[in-house]
Amino acid sequence: MHSLPRRRFLAGLLLAPLLTGCFASDSGEASGASDGSRLRVALAFPPAENYSPYGADATLLSRLGVTEGLTRLDANGTAVPALAESWSRESDRSWLFTLREAAFQDGTEVTPKAVAASLTRATRAKPVTAALSGVELTAEAADSGRVRVTTAAPDPVLPLRLSSPGLAVLSAKAYAKKDAVSPVGTATGPFEFTKVTGTTAATLNRFDDYWGGRAQASGIDAKFIADGTARTNALRTGETDIAEAVPVSQAASLDKAIRRDTATTRTTSLLLNTKSGPFKDPKTRAAAREAIDTSAFAKGVYEGYADPGAGIYGPALTWAADKRAKPVGRAEAGGAEGTSVTVATYDNRPELPEAAQVLKQQLERAGFKVELEVREYSRLESDALAGKFDAVVSARNTMLDTGDPVSVLASDFTCDGSYNLPLLCDKTVDKAVATAESITDTAKRQDASMAAEAAVLGTDAVVPLVHQRIITGVGAEVSGVQLDPYERGLVGLGTRR
Amino acid sequence: MTVVRGLVPLWRAVLVGALLCGVGLLPWLSRTDPALTVLKARSAERDPTPEALEAVRSQLGLDAGPLHLLGSWLGGLLRGDAGRSWISGAEVTPAVLQALGVSLLLMAGALAVAVVTAGAVCARTLWLGARRELAGRPSAGTGSALLSTLPDFLTASVLAAVVGVQLGWLPALGWYGPQWMVLPALSLGLPAGALLGRLLDDMLPGAFAEPWALAAAARGVRGRSIARQALRRCVPGLLPNFGLFVVGLTGGAVAVEQIFDIPGLGRLSLQAAIAQDLPVLQAGTLALVLLAAAAGGLARLVARLLVGPALRDGALSSLHRPTPSRPTALPLLYGGLLLAVIALGLARDPQKLDTTARLQPPSWARPFGTDALGRDVLARVGHGALDTLALAVAVSAAAFVLGVVLGLLPRLSGPLLDTVNAVPPVLAGLLVAGVAGSGASTPALAVAAVAWAPLSAHTSALLQQERATTHLTATRGLGAGRLYLLRHELLPAVLPPVIRHALLRLPGVALALAALGFLGLGAQPPSPEWGLLLAENQPYAERAPWAVLAPAAVLALLGAVAVTAGGGVRWPGRARRRRSVKSLAAQPPATPWSSPAAQQPATTAIKESR
């Protein structure tokens, strides 16, 4: 009789290793680092494509300090040296980049040939990385440590473009496999991957031969936690040192000392359908614009973690506010009374449905009748692009992968734009955008993009609601976190615990 | 008969095949471009330029058409290769197997909690039954009814925030070892266990009233043994539902997996369903369907082991309650409370926003506080009642009818319900939306298409036992036809517990309806529908608990009304008179150790009810 419990106990012992297979493996503390402690980071977006540098995972790689390109963006949005020490424009279509002395994480040297090969691979990726969308680019090694990059059409913003995480430089080893590009141990940044656990965790060590010196942290233990509350909880329980993208609803649960907010280039706007429905009439659009009080969103919905909408570009682009021109050619408001409209938005960010409901109230006060439609983003987009709604509330990063402020105007508000939610096709706007696209000088290009912004706002096709701020939870003992408005950096040389 | 039995595996295979085909055709059914959803799942901010879409299309071979894709996937499956994910390009088989392992472990933990909970729920009945003191007692169980209506995401949020973060007793997120299992298992297991416990508690008095129990008690067999045998008598009726829980918890624990960051199958298939990552979705569905078939088979086997000989020989007796459980005033109390809350809320404005008064705690002016946009929660609860209840009741009624009808045809419905139950709710929503379009009735259809399964399982399990009862043999012997048996013997015996079961699941139906909202199906903000209220206030559960507790409490009240009303309603005034009549009938006040003489009235009651 008493053998039964014992047998059960034995069975339990035998089952135990089986069961541990069903738990996620903990990346744990990889010890052996001589100095500096490891950083634990909770990231919001798990790798979607196995850390391929050509998609969204590119940003992840650059945020963890794994990859770098020839250039990078500074806080003012200008291109500054990274792997390239300097550059010059040879002709309309051709640029020369002088490389610095640097090494890949696999020990090989960063040579013009390797860089040219890496860039060439990026141009052949399918689908091509976003920064190269619609651009024909060739790269070849030139003499004395230089790389020549040529484009089919004149490209005045090429140095900005090359700052894109999608154009990171990897060693030949990264391309060894036929159908996948691997950044594990093949990049040039201050940290290198040592272990990747599916889409749940990754372990990184410091790359000691980094050209910019040794990083202060000896390594990074990254975890991917998609749920915002769970990420915040990880920081509160001390399981992580840095928690990325704390949701607004959870910000209040963090101590003031450990939550940092940074202005981002993300703007939440109301985009009005200019092609069909009631908002085809500029007067009705003007009435909608006048009905909206942007401060209610920044304070009431985003709890102060946003700035009231001023234009398409927010305060994260430090140069924008001074150069802002008054919108031109706005229509007189009218025709709101009794007009029924459908406003669509998505719930991937919980603030958006809330903003839409506040918007509904504001529009209804002005006499509109509003119907809301809230869906998951992928269920909404094709209908929105097809103009099935009268208006869409959408959050958009105004600084796309190209690093060029004009890109967002071209894709979102011109006749040929690929992401034209307001379905706007306006000659004045197209002309202003085309003018801005042709200018090389950074300051003048910024002036021209502000003029184009004024032209877009003049049509009232878009009503900027708020410019979002991103909240990063940073543990009290951590210093040197990169709070990057372009969201391309997080952990860097000086980040430590 | 044998022909029919031989056809069952074939029917099951046909169903699984149809389901996999449905999943494989999903984008084409719902007319959404998989290239677009895949591109967006890979990189949310990527502009869908025609070139990018074309690149995805040619990479995945989408132009070959759904049938070709499905064919090559099935071909690969025969070789043990479930293809590669459309999003990440990684192999599907190891990813799905790993997620399945995690989910099975989570489910095992949840079941352990559920069994303990169910035990606690039935403890009182077992205790009283073992001492033969059950007769005439009103059934308790308001507590378990309340517990069974708790939405798992609410329990999970509260446990993670309070036990995990504030008290720091147990890890609040991750999946690295046994102590990480406790909180998720509790959040899943408590409501499931309460529901199973309720159903079991519903049948136990019947078992205790059977002649063998009486004889055993008279023979001096210990109460504990009698209780054990009573359990053994009742559990087979619940096993099919237990099997359904096994599968449902494995594939449908999405909210809990998200809150505790568990890399399980529910999250994997949800992501795959949204991104239309068909290879992953098909493999995940297949895994769940196989699990469902195994669990169903196992449940039937265990049921046969427990009551097999009696089933074969038709030697069971009917599990009627010995006396109809005594009507109580409780449903009136709960119902009155519910109505009062709704009436108070209806007098207020549910839409008025005031972002300066967000997340205000309850006060005299706003008894339930305000939500994240400064709206009056009481007003929203009141105004949401009609929509929520009307739709949930309609769907429950449809599920009940469907469940009973299909439950009468177990050979037809057995494989069907195994298959249906294995479909994660979101996938069911997508499939129904694909077939029926995203009209106003789609969410109701989608929920009804799944909600009949547990009722049907319950019905057929009870029927199987009821058919093997001695009194049925007797009636048959007197020349009763099949229709007569069905109308006068089988249905009257089976329907009451199934009705109580359906009522118990009513709040769950309301939640399921709301859960489809994010697909653009069902109620849209700012509608104050209860499920939507719960969902939109969930992010604020820790800062403004009242905003989630209020809708959760009314749902729980609804559950309590449903359960207590199952035993009949009594007006307080009339009842007092009846009780005095009863006390005249020499029923002594029950004491834990009552004398054999005290059991006398109970036994006569049993005889009278036969």
PDB file of N, CA, C and O in Angstrom, chain A residues 19 22-24 48-49 56 128 223 225 227 230 236 249-250 266 300 303 347 354 357 360-361 372-376 378 381 396, chain B residues 36 40 42 45-47 87-88 101-102 105 165 173 175-177 258-259 274 353 358 375 518 520 524-526 539-540 542-543:
ATOM      1  N   LEU A  19       9.145  18.617 -17.490  1.00  0.00           N
ATOM      2  CA  LEU A  19       8.397  19.847 -17.278  1.00  0.00           C
ATOM      3  C   LEU A  19       9.266  21.074 -17.484  1.00  0.00           C
ATOM      4  O   LEU A  19       8.836  22.061 -18.060  1.00  0.00           O
ATOM      5  N   CYS A  22       9.209  22.754 -20.553  1.00  0.00           N
ATOM      6  CA  CYS A  22       8.054  23.571 -20.886  1.00  0.00           C
ATOM      7  C   CYS A  22       8.144  24.973 -20.321  1.00  0.00           C
ATOM      8  O   CYS A  22       7.258  25.790 -20.522  1.00  0.00           O
ATOM      9  N   PHE A  23       9.181  25.281 -19.578  1.00  0.00           N
ATOM     10  CA  PHE A  23       9.371  26.653 -19.124  1.00  0.00           C
ATOM     11  C   PHE A  23      10.283  27.384 -20.110  1.00  0.00           C
ATOM     12  O   PHE A  23      11.088  26.767 -20.801  1.00  0.00           O
ATOM     13  N   ALA A  24      10.137  28.686 -20.137  1.00  0.00           N
ATOM     14  CA  ALA A  24      11.036  29.455 -20.979  1.00  0.00           C
ATOM     15  C   ALA A  24      12.408  29.442 -20.332  1.00  0.00           C
ATOM     16  O   ALA A  24      12.519  29.455 -19.114  1.00  0.00           O
ATOM     17  N   ALA A  48      10.574  40.646 -35.003  1.00  0.00           N
ATOM     18  CA  ALA A  48       9.539  40.077 -35.860  1.00  0.00           C
ATOM     19  C   ALA A  48      10.146  39.147 -36.900  1.00  0.00           C
ATOM     20  O   ALA A  48       9.543  38.161 -37.289  1.00  0.00           O
ATOM     21  N   GLU A  49      11.351  39.480 -37.362  1.00  0.00           N
ATOM     22  CA  GLU A  49      11.921  38.722 -38.481  1.00  0.00           C
ATOM     23  C   GLU A  49      13.295  38.183 -38.124  1.00  0.00           C
ATOM     24  O   GLU A  49      14.224  38.296 -38.923  1.00  0.00           O
ATOM     25  N   ALA A  56      11.661  46.022 -39.281  1.00  0.00           N
ATOM     26  CA  ALA A  56      11.503  46.778 -38.037  1.00  0.00           C
ATOM     27  C   ALA A  56      12.547  46.387 -36.997  1.00  0.00           C
ATOM     28  O   ALA A  56      12.865  47.179 -36.111  1.00  0.00           O
ATOM     29  N   VAL A 128      12.673  45.723 -50.125  1.00  0.00           N
ATOM     30  CA  VAL A 128      13.843  46.540 -49.831  1.00  0.00           C
ATOM     31  C   VAL A 128      13.595  47.350 -48.562  1.00  0.00           C
ATOM     32  O   VAL A 128      12.454  47.668 -48.219  1.00  0.00           O
ATOM     33  N   LYS A 223      14.937  41.470 -22.510  1.00  0.00           N
ATOM     34  CA  LYS A 223      13.745  40.641 -22.532  1.00  0.00           C
ATOM     35  C   LYS A 223      12.698  41.370 -23.357  1.00  0.00           C
ATOM     36  O   LYS A 223      12.625  42.597 -23.304  1.00  0.00           O
ATOM     37  N   ILE A 225       8.909  42.059 -23.733  1.00  0.00           N
ATOM     38  CA  ILE A 225       7.639  41.946 -23.023  1.00  0.00           C
ATOM     39  C   ILE A 225       6.642  42.840 -23.744  1.00  0.00           C
ATOM     40  O   ILE A 225       6.711  44.066 -23.661  1.00  0.00           O
ATOM     41  N   ASP A 227       3.354  43.276 -23.428  1.00  0.00           N
ATOM     42  CA  ASP A 227       2.296  43.956 -22.678  1.00  0.00           C
ATOM     43  C   ASP A 227       2.874  45.101 -21.853  1.00  0.00           C
ATOM     44  O   ASP A 227       3.811  44.911 -21.075  1.00  0.00           O
ATOM     45  N   ALA A 230       2.788  44.692 -18.035  1.00  0.00           N
ATOM     46  CA  ALA A 230       3.766  43.704 -17.593  1.00  0.00           C
ATOM     47  C   ALA A 230       5.171  44.302 -17.595  1.00  0.00           C
ATOM     48  O   ALA A 230       5.966  44.060 -16.695  1.00  0.00           O
ATOM     49  N   ARG A 236       8.970  47.724 -11.712  1.00  0.00           N
ATOM     50  CA  ARG A 236       8.573  47.960 -10.325  1.00  0.00           C
ATOM     51  C   ARG A 236       9.057  46.856  -9.399  1.00  0.00           C
ATOM     52  O   ARG A 236       9.337  47.098  -8.227  1.00  0.00           O
ATOM     53  N   SER A 249      -1.149  54.947 -19.191  1.00  0.00           N
ATOM     54  CA  SER A 249      -2.017  54.532 -18.093  1.00  0.00           C
ATOM     55  C   SER A 249      -1.212  53.998 -16.910  1.00  0.00           C
ATOM     56  O   SER A 249      -1.699  53.979 -15.788  1.00  0.00           O
ATOM     57  N   GLN A 250       0.017  53.535 -17.154  1.00  0.00           N
ATOM     58  CA  GLN A 250       0.816  52.955 -16.076  1.00  0.00           C
ATOM     59  C   GLN A 250       1.832  53.932 -15.505  1.00  0.00           C
ATOM     60  O   GLN A 250       2.503  53.629 -14.522  1.00  0.00           O
ATOM     61  N   ARG A 266       6.516  61.404 -33.017  1.00  0.00           N
ATOM     62  CA  ARG A 266       5.190  60.854 -33.317  1.00  0.00           C
ATOM     63  C   ARG A 266       4.110  61.889 -33.108  1.00  0.00           C
ATOM     64  O   ARG A 266       4.012  62.478 -32.035  1.00  0.00           O
ATOM     65  N   GLY A 300      -5.844  65.679 -20.916  1.00  0.00           N
ATOM     66  CA  GLY A 300      -6.885  64.775 -20.447  1.00  0.00           C
ATOM     67  C   GLY A 300      -6.655  63.341 -20.850  1.00  0.00           C
ATOM     68  O   GLY A 300      -6.942  62.430 -20.087  1.00  0.00           O
ATOM     69  N   GLU A 303      -2.403  62.579 -20.197  1.00  0.00           N
ATOM     70  CA  GLU A 303      -1.973  62.907 -18.836  1.00  0.00           C
ATOM     71  C   GLU A 303      -0.726  63.787 -18.828  1.00  0.00           C
ATOM     72  O   GLU A 303       0.140  63.654 -17.967  1.00  0.00           O
ATOM     73  N   ASP A 347      -6.881  50.289 -31.837  1.00  0.00           N
ATOM     74  CA  ASP A 347      -6.721  50.194 -30.389  1.00  0.00           C
ATOM     75  C   ASP A 347      -5.389  49.595 -29.985  1.00  0.00           C
ATOM     76  O   ASP A 347      -5.214  49.190 -28.845  1.00  0.00           O
ATOM     77  N   GLU A 354      -9.437  56.438 -26.692  1.00  0.00           N
ATOM     78  CA  GLU A 354      -9.838  57.488 -25.755  1.00  0.00           C
ATOM     79  C   GLU A 354      -9.839  58.843 -26.447  1.00  0.00           C
ATOM     80  O   GLU A 354     -10.779  59.631 -26.310  1.00  0.00           O
ATOM     81  N   GLN A 357     -12.791  59.288 -28.560  1.00  0.00           N
ATOM     82  CA  GLN A 357     -14.039  59.572 -27.852  1.00  0.00           C
ATOM     83  C   GLN A 357     -14.120  61.033 -27.411  1.00  0.00           C
ATOM     84  O   GLN A 357     -15.179  61.638 -27.441  1.00  0.00           O
ATOM     85  N   LYS A 360     -14.946  62.882 -30.492  1.00  0.00           N
ATOM     86  CA  LYS A 360     -16.371  62.745 -30.821  1.00  0.00           C
ATOM     87  C   LYS A 360     -17.182  63.799 -30.077  1.00  0.00           C
ATOM     88  O   LYS A 360     -18.031  64.468 -30.659  1.00  0.00           O
ATOM     89  N   GLN A 361     -16.873  63.961 -28.790  1.00  0.00           N
ATOM     90  CA  GLN A 361     -17.616  64.936 -28.016  1.00  0.00           C
ATOM     91  C   GLN A 361     -17.390  66.354 -28.548  1.00  0.00           C
ATOM     92  O   GLN A 361     -18.324  67.140 -28.684  1.00  0.00           O
ATOM     93  N   LEU A 372     -18.178  56.168 -34.206  1.00  0.00           N
ATOM     94  CA  LEU A 372     -16.788  55.711 -34.089  1.00  0.00           C
ATOM     95  C   LEU A 372     -16.645  54.274 -34.588  1.00  0.00           C
ATOM     96  O   LEU A 372     -17.562  53.483 -34.488  1.00  0.00           O
ATOM     97  N   GLU A 373     -15.480  53.959 -35.101  1.00  0.00           N
ATOM     98  CA  GLU A 373     -15.174  52.597 -35.541  1.00  0.00           C
ATOM     99  C   GLU A 373     -13.773  52.286 -35.028  1.00  0.00           C
ATOM    100  O   GLU A 373     -12.800  52.918 -35.449  1.00  0.00           O
ATOM    101  N   VAL A 374     -13.687  51.360 -34.079  1.00  0.00           N
ATOM    102  CA  VAL A 374     -12.377  51.046 -33.501  1.00  0.00           C
ATOM    103  C   VAL A 374     -12.034  49.597 -33.826  1.00  0.00           C
ATOM    104  O   VAL A 374     -12.824  48.694 -33.569  1.00  0.00           O
ATOM    105  N   ARG A 375     -10.853  49.382 -34.404  1.00  0.00           N
ATOM    106  CA  ARG A 375     -10.441  48.019 -34.746  1.00  0.00           C
ATOM    107  C   ARG A 375      -8.968  47.840 -34.438  1.00  0.00           C
ATOM    108  O   ARG A 375      -8.274  48.782 -34.135  1.00  0.00           O
ATOM    109  N   GLU A 376      -8.539  46.599 -34.583  1.00  0.00           N
ATOM    110  CA  GLU A 376      -7.123  46.303 -34.527  1.00  0.00           C
ATOM    111  C   GLU A 376      -6.511  46.918 -35.788  1.00  0.00           C
ATOM    112  O   GLU A 376      -7.147  46.960 -36.830  1.00  0.00           O
ATOM    113  N   SER A 378      -4.320  46.200 -38.166  1.00  0.00           N
ATOM    114  CA  SER A 378      -4.223  45.538 -39.467  1.00  0.00           C
ATOM    115  C   SER A 378      -5.599  45.328 -40.094  1.00  0.00           C
ATOM    116  O   SER A 378      -5.716  45.089 -41.285  1.00  0.00           O
ATOM    117  N   GLU A 381      -6.371  49.248 -41.726  1.00  0.00           N
ATOM    118  CA  GLU A 381      -5.573  50.036 -42.650  1.00  0.00           C
ATOM    119  C   GLU A 381      -6.077  50.027 -44.080  1.00  0.00           C
ATOM    120  O   GLU A 381      -6.221  51.090 -44.703  1.00  0.00           O
ATOM    121  N   ARG A 396       1.426  58.835 -36.121  1.00  0.00           N
ATOM    122  CA  ARG A 396       2.364  58.630 -37.219  1.00  0.00           C
ATOM    123  C   ARG A 396       3.727  59.164 -36.819  1.00  0.00           C
ATOM    124  O   ARG A 396       3.837  60.264 -36.273  1.00  0.00           O
TER     125      ARG A 396
ATOM    126  N   LEU B  36      -0.437  42.478 -47.149  1.00  0.00           N
ATOM    127  CA  LEU B  36      -0.480  43.711 -46.354  1.00  0.00           C
ATOM    128  C   LEU B  36      -0.361  43.401 -44.860  1.00  0.00           C
ATOM    129  O   LEU B  36       0.455  44.012 -44.155  1.00  0.00           O
ATOM    130  N   LYS B  40       2.739  44.458 -42.422  1.00  0.00           N
ATOM    131  CA  LYS B  40       2.529  45.295 -41.239  1.00  0.00           C
ATOM    132  C   LYS B  40       2.946  44.574 -39.971  1.00  0.00           C
ATOM    133  O   LYS B  40       3.378  45.199 -39.005  1.00  0.00           O
ATOM    134  N   ARG B  42       5.392  42.497 -39.803  1.00  0.00           N
ATOM    135  CA  ARG B  42       6.849  42.534 -39.754  1.00  0.00           C
ATOM    136  C   ARG B  42       7.338  43.907 -39.320  1.00  0.00           C
ATOM    137  O   ARG B  42       8.307  44.039 -38.602  1.00  0.00           O
ATOM    138  N   GLU B  45       5.461  50.258 -39.189  1.00  0.00           N
ATOM    139  CA  GLU B  45       5.513  51.601 -39.753  1.00  0.00           C
ATOM    140  C   GLU B  45       5.886  51.613 -41.224  1.00  0.00           C
ATOM    141  O   GLU B  45       6.111  52.663 -41.808  1.00  0.00           O
ATOM    142  N   ARG B  46       5.964  50.436 -41.791  1.00  0.00           N
ATOM    143  CA  ARG B  46       6.351  50.362 -43.180  1.00  0.00           C
ATOM    144  C   ARG B  46       5.192  50.842 -44.056  1.00  0.00           C
ATOM    145  O   ARG B  46       4.066  50.397 -43.899  1.00  0.00           O
ATOM    146  N   ASP B  47       5.457  51.742 -44.995  1.00  0.00           N
ATOM    147  CA  ASP B  47       4.422  52.171 -45.921  1.00  0.00           C
ATOM    148  C   ASP B  47       4.155  51.053 -46.914  1.00  0.00           C
ATOM    149  O   ASP B  47       5.081  50.468 -47.461  1.00  0.00           O
ATOM    150  N   ILE B  87       5.908  35.444 -41.196  1.00  0.00           N
ATOM    151  CA  ILE B  87       6.449  36.679 -40.627  1.00  0.00           C
ATOM    152  C   ILE B  87       7.956  36.572 -40.449  1.00  0.00           C
ATOM    153  O   ILE B  87       8.726  37.352 -41.013  1.00  0.00           O
ATOM    154  N   SER B  88       8.381  35.613 -39.635  1.00  0.00           N
ATOM    155  CA  SER B  88       9.789  35.582 -39.253  1.00  0.00           C
ATOM    156  C   SER B  88      10.611  34.657 -40.134  1.00  0.00           C
ATOM    157  O   SER B  88      11.831  34.719 -40.120  1.00  0.00           O
ATOM    158  N   GLY B 101       3.815  23.193 -25.233  1.00  0.00           N
ATOM    159  CA  GLY B 101       4.337  22.692 -23.962  1.00  0.00           C
ATOM    160  C   GLY B 101       4.058  23.670 -22.839  1.00  0.00           C
ATOM    161  O   GLY B 101       3.565  23.295 -21.768  1.00  0.00           O
ATOM    162  N   VAL B 102       4.354  24.947 -23.094  1.00  0.00           N
ATOM    163  CA  VAL B 102       4.120  25.979 -22.087  1.00  0.00           C
ATOM    164  C   VAL B 102       2.640  26.022 -21.720  1.00  0.00           C
ATOM    165  O   VAL B 102       2.269  26.045 -20.544  1.00  0.00           O
ATOM    166  N   LEU B 105       1.416  23.065 -19.653  1.00  0.00           N
ATOM    167  CA  LEU B 105       1.850  23.170 -18.270  1.00  0.00           C
ATOM    168  C   LEU B 105       0.978  24.170 -17.515  1.00  0.00           C
ATOM    169  O   LEU B 105       0.533  23.915 -16.394  1.00  0.00           O
ATOM    170  N   VAL B 165       3.417  42.596  -7.475  1.00  0.00           N
ATOM    171  CA  VAL B 165       4.187  43.835  -7.420  1.00  0.00           C
ATOM    172  C   VAL B 165       4.189  44.445  -6.022  1.00  0.00           C
ATOM    173  O   VAL B 165       5.236  44.710  -5.451  1.00  0.00           O
ATOM    174  N   LEU B 173       5.783  38.258 -13.444  1.00  0.00           N
ATOM    175  CA  LEU B 173       5.783  37.959 -14.872  1.00  0.00           C
ATOM    176  C   LEU B 173       6.937  37.061 -15.254  1.00  0.00           C
ATOM    177  O   LEU B 173       7.951  37.004 -14.555  1.00  0.00           O
ATOM    178  N   TRP B 175       8.057  33.088 -17.073  1.00  0.00           N
ATOM    179  CA  TRP B 175       7.673  31.674 -17.074  1.00  0.00           C
ATOM    180  C   TRP B 175       8.951  30.865 -16.945  1.00  0.00           C
ATOM    181  O   TRP B 175       9.408  30.252 -17.883  1.00  0.00           O
ATOM    182  N   TYR B 176       9.563  30.926 -15.770  1.00  0.00           N
ATOM    183  CA  TYR B 176      10.886  30.335 -15.632  1.00  0.00           C
ATOM    184  C   TYR B 176      10.939  29.176 -14.655  1.00  0.00           C
ATOM    185  O   TYR B 176      11.975  28.557 -14.487  1.00  0.00           O
ATOM    186  N   GLY B 177       9.854  28.919 -13.945  1.00  0.00           N
ATOM    187  CA  GLY B 177       9.897  27.823 -12.993  1.00  0.00           C
ATOM    188  C   GLY B 177       8.581  27.721 -12.255  1.00  0.00           C
ATOM    189  O   GLY B 177       7.668  28.505 -12.498  1.00  0.00           O
ATOM    190  N   GLN B 258      -0.798  37.253 -21.727  1.00  0.00           N
ATOM    191  CA  GLN B 258      -0.285  38.593 -21.961  1.00  0.00           C
ATOM    192  C   GLN B 258       0.120  39.270 -20.657  1.00  0.00           C
ATOM    193  O   GLN B 258       1.192  39.852 -20.558  1.00  0.00           O
ATOM    194  N   ILE B 259      -0.759  39.186 -19.671  1.00  0.00           N
ATOM    195  CA  ILE B 259      -0.509  39.911 -18.418  1.00  0.00           C
ATOM    196  C   ILE B 259       0.727  39.366 -17.713  1.00  0.00           C
ATOM    197  O   ILE B 259       1.531  40.125 -17.183  1.00  0.00           O
ATOM    198  N   ILE B 274      -4.073  37.511 -36.326  1.00  0.00           N
ATOM    199  CA  ILE B 274      -4.144  38.915 -36.713  1.00  0.00           C
ATOM    200  C   ILE B 274      -3.244  39.194 -37.905  1.00  0.00           C
ATOM    201  O   ILE B 274      -3.606  39.916 -38.829  1.00  0.00           O
ATOM    202  N   LEU B 353     -18.380  63.405 -21.186  1.00  0.00           N
ATOM    203  CA  LEU B 353     -16.948  63.321 -20.886  1.00  0.00           C
ATOM    204  C   LEU B 353     -16.537  64.535 -20.067  1.00  0.00           C
ATOM    205  O   LEU B 353     -17.041  65.621 -20.260  1.00  0.00           O
ATOM    206  N   ARG B 358     -10.968  62.754 -14.420  1.00  0.00           N
ATOM    207  CA  ARG B 358     -10.722  61.353 -14.754  1.00  0.00           C
ATOM    208  C   ARG B 358     -10.375  60.552 -13.502  1.00  0.00           C
ATOM    209  O   ARG B 358      -9.784  61.073 -12.569  1.00  0.00           O
ATOM    210  N   ARG B 375     -16.035  59.858 -17.206  1.00  0.00           N
ATOM    211  CA  ARG B 375     -17.456  59.533 -17.314  1.00  0.00           C
ATOM    212  C   ARG B 375     -17.923  58.813 -16.060  1.00  0.00           C
ATOM    213  O   ARG B 375     -17.136  58.120 -15.408  1.00  0.00           O
ATOM    214  N   PHE B 518     -12.323  44.082 -30.830  1.00  0.00           N
ATOM    215  CA  PHE B 518     -11.134  44.641 -31.458  1.00  0.00           C
ATOM    216  C   PHE B 518     -10.972  44.185 -32.901  1.00  0.00           C
ATOM    217  O   PHE B 518     -10.148  44.696 -33.628  1.00  0.00           O
ATOM    218  N   GLY B 520     -13.263  44.766 -34.804  1.00  0.00           N
ATOM    219  CA  GLY B 520     -14.226  45.642 -35.460  1.00  0.00           C
ATOM    220  C   GLY B 520     -15.600  45.001 -35.486  1.00  0.00           C
ATOM    221  O   GLY B 520     -16.498  45.450 -36.170  1.00  0.00           O
ATOM    222  N   GLN B 524     -18.996  49.141 -30.264  1.00  0.00           N
ATOM    223  CA  GLN B 524     -17.883  50.059 -30.486  1.00  0.00           C
ATOM    224  C   GLN B 524     -17.944  51.176 -29.455  1.00  0.00           C
ATOM    225  O   GLN B 524     -19.029  51.560 -29.031  1.00  0.00           O
ATOM    226  N   PRO B 525     -16.803  51.716 -29.028  1.00  0.00           N
ATOM    227  CA  PRO B 525     -16.862  52.845 -28.130  1.00  0.00           C
ATOM    228  C   PRO B 525     -17.617  53.983 -28.809  1.00  0.00           C
ATOM    229  O   PRO B 525     -17.554  54.080 -30.026  1.00  0.00           O
ATOM    230  N   PRO B 526     -18.288  54.821 -28.068  1.00  0.00           N
ATOM    231  CA  PRO B 526     -18.370  54.881 -26.602  1.00  0.00           C
ATOM    232  C   PRO B 526     -19.536  54.099 -26.021  1.00  0.00           C
ATOM    233  O   PRO B 526     -20.023  54.467 -24.970  1.00  0.00           O
ATOM    234  N   PRO B 539      -6.689  48.699 -18.314  1.00  0.00           N
ATOM    235  CA  PRO B 539      -5.365  49.291 -18.079  1.00  0.00           C
ATOM    236  C   PRO B 539      -5.297  50.101 -16.781  1.00  0.00           C
ATOM    237  O   PRO B 539      -4.213  50.344 -16.268  1.00  0.00           O
ATOM    238  N   TYR B 540      -6.436  50.539 -16.289  1.00  0.00           N
ATOM    239  CA  TYR B 540      -6.432  51.376 -15.094  1.00  0.00           C
ATOM    240  C   TYR B 540      -6.808  50.576 -13.849  1.00  0.00           C
ATOM    241  O   TYR B 540      -7.139  51.152 -12.818  1.00  0.00           O
ATOM    242  N   GLU B 542      -5.332  49.096 -11.597  1.00  0.00           N
ATOM    243  CA  GLU B 542      -4.630  49.328 -10.347  1.00  0.00           C
ATOM    244  C   GLU B 542      -4.893  50.735  -9.813  1.00  0.00           C
ATOM    245  O   GLU B 542      -5.056  50.936  -8.613  1.00  0.00           O
ATOM    246  N   ARG B 543      -4.957  51.700 -10.712  1.00  0.00           N
ATOM    247  CA  ARG B 543      -5.144  53.087 -10.262  1.00  0.00           C
ATOM    248  C   ARG B 543      -6.586  53.391  -9.937  1.00  0.00           C
ATOM    249  O   ARG B 543      -6.875  54.200  -9.064  1.00  0.00           O
TER     250      ARG B 543
END
